[in-house]
mmCIF file of C-alpha atoms in Angstrom:
data_model
loop_
_atom_site.group_PDB
_atom_site.id
_atom_site.type_symbol
_atom_site.label_atom_id
_atom_site.label_comp_id
_atom_site.label_asym_id
_atom_site.label_seq_id
_atom_site.Cartn_x
_atom_site.Cartn_y
_atom_site.Cartn_z
ATOM 1 C CA ALA A 1 92.260 42.838 260.935
ATOM 2 C CA TYR A 2 94.007 44.537 258.440
ATOM 3 C CA PRO A 3 98.091 45.045 258.782
ATOM 4 C CA MET A 4 98.016 48.490 259.383
ATOM 5 C CA GLY A 5 101.100 49.636 257.106
ATOM 6 C CA ALA A 6 99.223 48.043 254.533
ATOM 7 C CA ARG A 7 95.795 49.398 254.781
ATOM 8 C CA MET A 8 96.228 52.881 255.172
ATOM 9 C CA MET A 9 94.348 53.828 252.104
ATOM 10 C CA SER A 10 90.769 55.091 253.104
ATOM 11 C CA GLY A 11 88.446 53.008 250.895
ATOM 12 C CA GLN A 12 89.924 49.764 251.226
ATOM 13 C CA THR A 13 87.033 46.921 251.068
ATOM 14 C CA LYS A 14 86.821 43.425 250.822
ATOM 15 C CA TYR A 15 85.953 43.809 247.118
ATOM 16 C CA HIS A 16 89.493 45.350 246.502
ATOM 17 C CA GLU A 17 91.007 42.168 248.312
ATOM 18 C CA GLN A 18 88.617 39.711 246.373
ATOM 19 C CA LEU A 19 89.966 41.345 243.150
ATOM 20 C CA GLU A 20 93.921 40.912 244.234
ATOM 21 C CA ARG A 21 93.113 37.454 244.766
ATOM 22 C CA GLU A 22 91.527 37.135 241.156
ATOM 23 C CA LEU A 23 94.252 39.231 239.622
ATOM 24 C CA ALA A 24 97.061 37.201 241.368
ATOM 25 C CA ASP A 25 95.265 33.761 239.756
ATOM 26 C CA PHE A 26 94.731 34.979 236.617
ATOM 27 C CA VAL A 27 98.389 36.290 236.211
ATOM 28 C CA GLY A 28 99.564 33.288 237.762
ATOM 29 C CA ARG A 29 101.420 34.886 240.431
ATOM 30 C CA GLU A 30 100.904 34.020 244.349
ATOM 31 C CA GLU A 31 99.692 37.325 245.310
ATOM 32 C CA SER A 32 98.910 40.724 243.839
ATOM 33 C CA TYR A 33 98.534 44.740 245.047
ATOM 34 C CA LEU A 34 95.844 47.146 243.455
ATOM 35 C CA LEU A 35 97.532 50.595 242.595
ATOM 36 C CA ASN A 36 95.134 53.842 242.719
ATOM 37 C CA TYR A 37 96.844 55.141 239.710
ATOM 38 C CA GLY A 38 99.105 53.016 237.295
ATOM 39 C CA TYR A 39 101.547 55.720 236.458
ATOM 40 C CA GLN A 40 101.968 56.542 240.052
ATOM 41 C CA GLY A 41 101.989 53.148 241.156
ATOM 42 C CA MET A 42 105.227 52.391 238.884
ATOM 43 C CA VAL A 43 106.898 55.317 239.912
ATOM 44 C CA SER A 44 106.531 53.851 243.630
ATOM 45 C CA ILE A 45 107.455 50.438 243.008
ATOM 46 C CA ILE A 46 110.672 51.323 241.695
ATOM 47 C CA ASN A 47 111.379 53.697 244.393
ATOM 48 C CA ALA A 48 110.401 50.746 247.062
ATOM 49 C CA MET A 49 112.385 48.103 245.012
ATOM 50 C CA VAL A 50 116.043 49.697 245.112
ATOM 51 C CA ASP A 51 118.188 51.595 247.286
ATOM 52 C CA ARG A 52 121.815 53.172 246.570
ATOM 53 C CA GLN A 53 123.509 49.782 246.613
ATOM 54 C CA ASP A 54 121.034 48.534 243.783
ATOM 55 C CA VAL A 55 121.595 48.685 240.048
ATOM 56 C CA ILE A 56 119.101 49.555 237.716
ATOM 57 C CA VAL A 57 119.340 48.454 233.720
ATOM 58 C CA TYR A 58 116.467 49.476 231.597
ATOM 59 C CA ASP A 59 115.516 49.312 228.146
ATOM 60 C CA SER A 60 115.771 52.668 226.192
ATOM 61 C CA GLU A 61 112.132 53.008 225.012
ATOM 62 C CA ALA A 62 111.159 52.800 228.675
ATOM 63 C CA HIS A 63 107.729 54.349 229.505
ATOM 64 C CA ALA A 64 107.741 57.748 231.003
ATOM 65 C CA CYS A 65 106.510 56.408 234.509
ATOM 66 C CA ILE A 66 109.408 54.279 234.626
ATOM 67 C CA ILE A 67 111.764 57.023 233.679
ATOM 68 C CA ASP A 68 110.164 59.279 236.651
ATOM 69 C CA GLY A 69 110.505 56.333 239.079
ATOM 70 C CA MET A 70 114.522 55.874 238.194
ATOM 71 C CA ARG A 71 114.860 59.283 238.717
ATOM 72 C CA LEU A 72 114.324 59.006 242.409
ATOM 73 C CA HIS A 73 116.978 55.856 242.466
ATOM 74 C CA PHE A 74 120.080 57.211 244.189
ATOM 75 C CA GLY A 75 122.149 54.122 242.979
ATOM 76 C CA LYS A 76 123.558 53.254 239.224
ATOM 77 C CA ARG A 77 121.232 53.224 236.057
ATOM 78 C CA PHE A 78 122.312 51.704 232.885
ATOM 79 C CA VAL A 79 120.130 51.826 229.274
ATOM 80 C CA TYR A 80 120.803 49.570 226.675
ATOM 81 C CA PRO A 81 119.379 50.598 223.074
ATOM 82 C CA HIS A 82 116.060 49.400 222.685
ATOM 83 C CA ASN A 83 115.874 45.249 222.470
ATOM 84 C CA ASN A 84 119.467 44.993 221.861
ATOM 85 C CA MET A 85 120.681 42.021 223.918
ATOM 86 C CA GLN A 86 124.130 42.009 222.968
ATOM 87 C CA ASN A 87 124.305 45.538 224.955
ATOM 88 C CA LEU A 88 122.188 44.340 227.741
ATOM 89 C CA GLU A 89 124.657 41.857 228.389
ATOM 90 C CA LYS A 90 127.351 44.437 228.392
ATOM 91 C CA GLU A 91 125.215 46.522 230.847
ATOM 92 C CA LEU A 92 124.619 43.206 233.384
ATOM 93 C CA GLU A 93 128.566 42.866 233.055
ATOM 94 C CA ARG A 94 129.058 46.347 234.330
ATOM 95 C CA ALA A 95 126.100 46.141 236.843
ATOM 96 C CA THR A 96 127.579 42.710 238.303
ATOM 97 C CA LYS A 97 130.692 44.327 239.091
ATOM 98 C CA ILE A 98 129.343 47.083 240.893
ATOM 99 C CA VAL A 99 126.878 44.953 243.120
ATOM 100 C CA ASP A 100 129.597 42.555 243.894
ATOM 101 C CA LYS A 101 130.964 45.688 245.769
ATOM 102 C CA THR A 102 128.102 47.119 247.116
ATOM 103 C CA GLY A 103 126.004 43.935 247.914
ATOM 104 C CA GLY A 104 123.097 45.369 246.093
ATOM 105 C CA GLY A 105 121.147 43.857 243.725
ATOM 106 C CA ILE A 106 120.126 44.015 239.768
ATOM 107 C CA LEU A 107 116.496 45.191 238.847
ATOM 108 C CA VAL A 108 116.045 44.817 234.892
ATOM 109 C CA ILE A 109 113.083 46.746 233.700
ATOM 110 C CA THR A 110 111.544 46.036 230.274
ATOM 111 C CA GLU A 111 108.047 46.344 228.607
ATOM 112 C CA GLY A 112 106.034 43.535 227.455
ATOM 113 C CA VAL A 113 104.750 45.256 224.643
ATOM 114 C CA TYR A 114 105.948 49.084 223.621
ATOM 115 C CA GLY A 115 103.178 51.309 223.345
ATOM 116 C CA MET A 116 104.585 53.262 220.786
ATOM 117 C CA SER A 117 105.990 50.524 218.330
ATOM 118 C CA GLY A 118 103.676 47.663 219.088
ATOM 119 C CA ASP A 119 106.703 45.454 219.323
ATOM 120 C CA LEU A 120 107.283 42.810 221.845
ATOM 121 C CA GLY A 121 110.135 42.993 224.693
ATOM 122 C CA LYS A 122 112.547 39.901 224.161
ATOM 123 C CA LEU A 123 111.457 38.243 227.282
ATOM 124 C CA ASP A 124 112.452 34.952 226.073
ATOM 125 C CA GLU A 125 116.313 36.281 225.365
ATOM 126 C CA ILE A 126 115.917 38.207 229.012
ATOM 127 C CA VAL A 127 115.262 35.406 231.007
ATOM 128 C CA ALA A 128 118.229 33.101 229.269
ATOM 129 C CA LEU A 129 120.393 35.540 230.715
ATOM 130 C CA LYS A 130 119.732 34.749 234.411
ATOM 131 C CA LYS A 131 121.777 31.745 233.376
ATOM 132 C CA LYS A 132 124.514 33.802 233.600
ATOM 133 C CA PHE A 133 123.864 37.119 235.659
ATOM 134 C CA GLU A 134 121.796 37.387 239.074
ATOM 135 C CA PHE A 135 119.032 40.056 238.610
ATOM 136 C CA ARG A 136 115.356 40.763 239.065
ATOM 137 C CA LEU A 137 112.840 40.724 236.020
ATOM 138 C CA PHE A 138 110.549 43.491 236.326
ATOM 139 C CA ILE A 139 107.889 44.059 233.006
ATOM 140 C CA ASP A 140 105.572 46.860 232.485
ATOM 141 C CA ASP A 141 102.863 44.906 230.808
ATOM 142 C CA ALA A 142 100.422 47.793 230.563
ATOM 143 C CA HIS A 143 99.575 46.779 227.105
ATOM 144 C CA GLY A 144 100.100 43.395 227.049
ATOM 145 C CA PHE A 145 97.506 42.685 229.892
ATOM 146 C CA GLY A 146 94.340 41.579 228.680
ATOM 147 C CA THR A 147 95.414 41.136 224.583
ATOM 148 C CA MET A 148 98.737 38.996 224.883
ATOM 149 C CA GLY A 149 98.753 34.938 225.682
ATOM 150 C CA PRO A 150 96.280 32.150 225.355
ATOM 151 C CA THR A 151 93.781 33.737 228.002
ATOM 152 C CA GLY A 152 94.997 37.485 227.829
ATOM 153 C CA ALA A 153 97.109 37.131 231.002
ATOM 154 C CA GLY A 154 99.871 38.780 229.632
ATOM 155 C CA THR A 155 103.187 38.887 227.274
ATOM 156 C CA ASP A 156 104.904 36.397 229.725
ATOM 157 C CA GLU A 157 102.341 34.123 229.335
ATOM 158 C CA HIS A 158 102.774 34.844 225.565
ATOM 159 C CA PHE A 159 106.098 33.788 226.051
ATOM 160 C CA GLY A 160 105.067 30.649 228.892
ATOM 161 C CA LEU A 161 107.742 32.496 231.266
ATOM 162 C CA GLN A 162 105.258 33.585 234.286
ATOM 163 C CA ASP A 163 107.579 31.859 236.510
ATOM 164 C CA GLU A 164 110.472 33.702 235.413
ATOM 165 C CA VAL A 165 109.424 37.147 235.466
ATOM 166 C CA ASP A 166 109.617 38.435 238.964
ATOM 167 C CA LEU A 167 107.344 41.494 239.027
ATOM 168 C CA TYR A 168 104.472 41.972 236.675
ATOM 169 C CA PHE A 169 102.802 45.108 236.235
ATOM 170 C CA GLY A 170 99.471 45.541 234.558
ATOM 171 C CA THR A 171 97.070 48.559 234.072
ATOM 172 C CA PHE A 172 93.401 48.760 234.170
ATOM 173 C CA ALA A 173 93.622 51.930 231.639
ATOM 174 C CA LYS A 174 94.169 50.079 228.394
ATOM 175 C CA SER A 175 92.551 46.671 227.960
ATOM 176 C CA MET A 176 90.162 46.995 230.438
ATOM 177 C CA ALA A 177 89.253 51.334 229.825
ATOM 178 C CA GLY A 178 89.305 52.253 233.326
ATOM 179 C CA ILE A 179 91.976 53.549 235.881
ATOM 180 C CA GLY A 180 94.517 52.325 238.223
ATOM 181 C CA GLY A 181 96.437 48.847 238.155
ATOM 182 C CA PHE A 182 98.154 46.329 239.995
ATOM 183 C CA ILE A 183 101.374 44.753 241.114
ATOM 184 C CA ALA A 184 102.064 40.650 241.125
ATOM 185 C CA ALA A 185 104.937 38.780 242.335
ATOM 186 C CA LYS A 186 105.573 36.549 245.294
ATOM 187 C CA LYS A 187 103.840 36.616 248.350
ATOM 188 C CA GLU A 188 106.895 38.323 250.461
ATOM 189 C CA VAL A 189 107.221 40.655 247.663
ATOM 190 C CA ILE A 190 103.918 42.165 247.430
ATOM 191 C CA ASN A 191 103.919 42.019 251.655
ATOM 192 C CA TYR A 192 106.987 44.438 251.517
ATOM 193 C CA LEU A 193 105.743 46.696 248.770
ATOM 194 C CA LYS A 194 102.347 47.132 250.815
ATOM 195 C CA TYR A 195 104.404 48.635 253.985
ATOM 196 C CA ASN A 196 106.919 50.553 251.470
ATOM 197 C CA MET A 197 104.898 52.073 248.550
ATOM 198 C CA ARG A 198 104.450 55.732 249.645
ATOM 199 C CA SER A 199 102.198 56.725 246.779
ATOM 200 C CA GLN A 200 99.727 53.393 248.017
ATOM 201 C CA ILE A 201 100.281 54.009 251.591
ATOM 202 C CA PHE A 202 99.536 58.048 251.682
ATOM 203 C CA ALA A 203 97.076 57.870 249.170
ATOM 204 C CA LYS A 204 93.053 56.751 248.603
ATOM 205 C CA SER A 205 92.502 53.242 247.279
ATOM 206 C CA LEU A 206 91.351 52.232 243.764
ATOM 207 C CA PRO A 207 87.818 53.746 243.358
#
């Protein structure tokens, strides 16, 4: 039987679940969750992952869907100039001071491959900052999924950092020329998202 909150969408089938398992294996994660639309999925993931006690730190060239997702966030958000790691470190210092008081967490959002410029997010340098700061790393790899890495599993595979990227977002709208997308992460994170992503709970499943 399906857990009710996670399967309110009409159209959910065993084939969706099979694809979720295959995608998780492909991108080297414990589980994945299909999204009916990539743009709407990204907005809803951000909305579900943070509350007013948390702080978002993001790249200035973040895609519109990331910006729209952050508009739903009631807490602080700090932007750093595109791929400027020195400035990212300063923003992480600011964010850490805030979450030390609120008891919240920090979510860093970057892209794997930036759609407008074609350059890569500096995943290796961002991950290195985990030695100094506590944060979750969320990458939008819409343009990297299917194109980057030895097997096409994405930009984090290209860098050899799949174990260090906490949330991996891919879309079917680019290399796979379709619609929809998926989010991949640890089992407990995916289970939480299934019960808290409003755009997936109260809408139709991916065709």
